[in-house]
Amino acid sequence: MSHDEELQKEQKRVDEVVQEINIKQEKLYAKSGGLKESIVDLRKNFWEDVTVNLDEPDDVIETQASIKQQAELLAERERSHGSIGKELNTLDRLKDSPYFGRIDFKEHPENELESIYIGIASLMDRNDEEFLIYDWRAPISSLYYDFSPGEAFYETMDETVSGEISLKRQFIIRQSKIKGMFDTGVTIGDSLLQAALGNNANTTMKSIVATIQKEQNKIIRNEHSKLLVVQGVAGSGKTSAVLQRIAYLLYRFRESLHSENLLLFSPNPLFSSYIANVLPELGETNISQTTFLDFLKDGIEDDITIESPFEQMEFILTNKDEKELSTRELNMKLKSNIHYKTILDEYLSYLTKKGIQFRNITFRDSVLISKEQISDYFYSLEETIAFPNKMVLVAKWLLNEINVHQHNEKSKDWVLAQVELLDKETYLQAYYENQRVDEEDFSLEEDILRGIVVKKQFSNIKKLIKQFAFVNTLATYRGLFTNWASDNLPDNWDKISELTLNYLTNKFLTWEEATPYRYFRGKLLGDEEKRAIRHLFIDEAQDYSAFQYAYLKEIFPYTRMTLLGDINQAIYAYASTENPLIPDFIDGEYERIVLTKSYRSTKQIVEFTKHFAPSGDMIEPFERDGEPPTVIEQKGEISDELIQLIQDLKNKDFETIALICKTLEESNTIYSMLKDRISIRQINEDTYSFEKGIVVLPVYLAKGIEFDAVIIPDASKEHYDQESDRTLFYTACTRAMHSLTILTTERPCVFLEEALN
């Protein structure tokens, strides 16, 4: 059969599938309309259908049961309506592009050949007897990703099914019409990838289920590893693969695993927005996403300021005070290291005997319970009791003491003055309480009102006690640097202590201090283990310190982790161990998958950038041709040159053009220079959405994002002058999909020279 005849036959099948989808949609719309009317009626007549009788205790119980029954009926109808809405959305997506792959598979020892069509979701015929489309996550669909035509097998929950693939076909279907069809002998044909990768960049990451490669499929379908480490070069699709992995896990374990059981740490808020559409496109609810900074903030006092990792980066890159910079680097090295955890643990052991700082409990400018009294009570308790359990015992003691003070305050003159300011409703409350006891006893009514005033005044004190606010955690942590000594401290401890105390005095935690402080606070007051999180995904894992990983192990003790990153993009100073993607805390089995092929950039850009990548020899370009990177020696006014470059790129129909700078300082300068001459948007760490157009941003905010065209405004020797800048420069250049332009002076940086020579 000729290609045209095959195409007609396949289009006929697409039309038949779309017709089935239309029939299913009509049935669901009819059912949805009836449910909606039922829900509206239930809400409107909720109380009419409830038996309300509060005269007798039995009647109250019957009323509560009636309300519960009616509420459960309404909730069930609303769930059904939501489920139908979700199914209709899936059918809409299938109608546009029903499937992207087909394999013809003959299972051994049977001889019957089955044509298996693979799409983003399963679809059965109108009688629910035969699969018209298999979900890409179904066990049988792994054949499409893992095998060429020939002998093949797939794993089910019960067995291994083997057979032979006789045909592997790929489709590009848009608006129910086949735009491209390729038969292939490799994993995913280059034709389909070329079509996908040759387009302009999107403002949100898209699903890659149609183009998943064999090595990416290993990541996605990994079910058993307690720790999965993914080392992927820039543009290798590691983040996309992990998002598909999340969708796969939610599908595979749908009876026991839900979106609230998974958590993703993103590198910045912009990236969280960039990937937000992937899971909904696959019919799954988005999982919780946060940055590690925001995660730390949840366990640290609100009045303490925490330096972000980006601010730490700016400090290192722009600070001109060599003495201050040198001491800060010592601080970063120590507090990013696992040895600092040993120091903190030793200090915590010291605190079992003395040293914890408490706060006075005051009321109306008087000390009710002094910090010395609290300390005496705390240290009178058994030394072997864990700190958080001791705090619970102290809180109970304090609440009992406060109740005594509360009772004593009732008779004081200030209370009567406050009684006179109470509202009418409170007076009525006291009157009715008095009536139930003795209608002639007006002193009792005053006593009730006094009690209301005092209770309200003391309620905030009790709330703070329950939150352990009587512990001065920051002052206790400061004691580590003032009145404690150990043989375990480094030689430069005095310098580090002086620097730290200056910051702590201003209630400021450097980025390298934030995790140790949260760890310390958790040990002192208790830090809840996140047992509900069963899978944790960490993007840009190479930027986490050894201490941060040790803390994560403590807080997520039973959680499976997937770490993904690129050692070539380890841009944060002293964040990583020697092998940043094999953290120090690993003491057992882990699986490591390496992705070496870069799909984002053209072959010419990848070949150019691998010259100065720290591990460039492991990077393979995908065969997608484009223009070689352009290096321009700046001679005129830089603003004029940038304007001309941007205009040239717009003339080539590039929709996302990024000027990627080394620092925020440089980004501010470029933005100020251009904002009145062209339409340009500046991205900073508070930017939460990515839009098409021209943007300027520091390199550390560009991680994980791709642009049609990238301009590096300054690649001179003066600007990228340290060996530690190598990963920054590499990260900036590898954001480009189709075009890379680099401006430099007559003295280019050493990384540029490596690529040009």
PDB file of C-alpha atoms in Angstrom, residues 1-15 99 102 169-173 177-183:
ATOM      1  CA  MET A   1       0.000   0.000   0.000  1.00  0.00           C
ATOM      2  CA  SER A   2       1.344   3.446  -0.960  1.00  0.00           C
ATOM      3  CA  HIS A   3       2.003   6.203   1.584  1.00  0.00           C
ATOM      4  CA  ASP A   4      -1.008   8.206   0.328  1.00  0.00           C
ATOM      5  CA  GLU A   5      -3.289   5.188   0.659  1.00  0.00           C
ATOM      6  CA  GLU A   6      -1.987   4.531   4.172  1.00  0.00           C
ATOM      7  CA  LEU A   7      -2.548   8.195   5.033  1.00  0.00           C
ATOM      8  CA  GLN A   8      -6.160   8.050   3.798  1.00  0.00           C
ATOM      9  CA  LYS A   9      -6.770   4.885   5.795  1.00  0.00           C
ATOM     10  CA  GLU A  10      -5.320   6.436   8.957  1.00  0.00           C
ATOM     11  CA  GLN A  11      -7.320   9.648   8.460  1.00  0.00           C
ATOM     12  CA  LYS A  12     -10.488   7.568   8.127  1.00  0.00           C
ATOM     13  CA  ARG A  13      -9.701   5.988  11.509  1.00  0.00           C
ATOM     14  CA  VAL A  14      -9.101   9.416  13.052  1.00  0.00           C
ATOM     15  CA  ASP A  15     -12.515  10.520  11.762  1.00  0.00           C
ATOM     16  CA  TYR A  99      -3.128  10.012  19.415  1.00  0.00           C
ATOM     17  CA  ARG A 102       0.838   3.354  16.733  1.00  0.00           C
ATOM     18  CA  ARG A 169       4.250   4.714  13.310  1.00  0.00           C
ATOM     19  CA  GLN A 170       4.181   8.322  14.536  1.00  0.00           C
ATOM     20  CA  PHE A 171       1.598  11.018  13.847  1.00  0.00           C
ATOM     21  CA  ILE A 172       1.293  14.765  14.033  1.00  0.00           C
ATOM     22  CA  ILE A 173      -2.460  15.405  14.329  1.00  0.00           C
ATOM     23  CA  LYS A 177      -6.358  16.192  10.735  1.00  0.00           C
ATOM     24  CA  ILE A 178      -3.134  14.238  10.166  1.00  0.00           C
ATOM     25  CA  LYS A 179      -0.421  16.809   9.387  1.00  0.00           C
ATOM     26  CA  GLY A 180       2.444  14.304   9.379  1.00  0.00           C
ATOM     27  CA  MET A 181       2.931  10.528   9.502  1.00  0.00           C
ATOM     28  CA  PHE A 182       6.256   8.694   9.822  1.00  0.00           C
ATOM     29  CA  ASP A 183       7.185   5.020  10.069  1.00  0.00           C
TER      30      ASP A 183
END
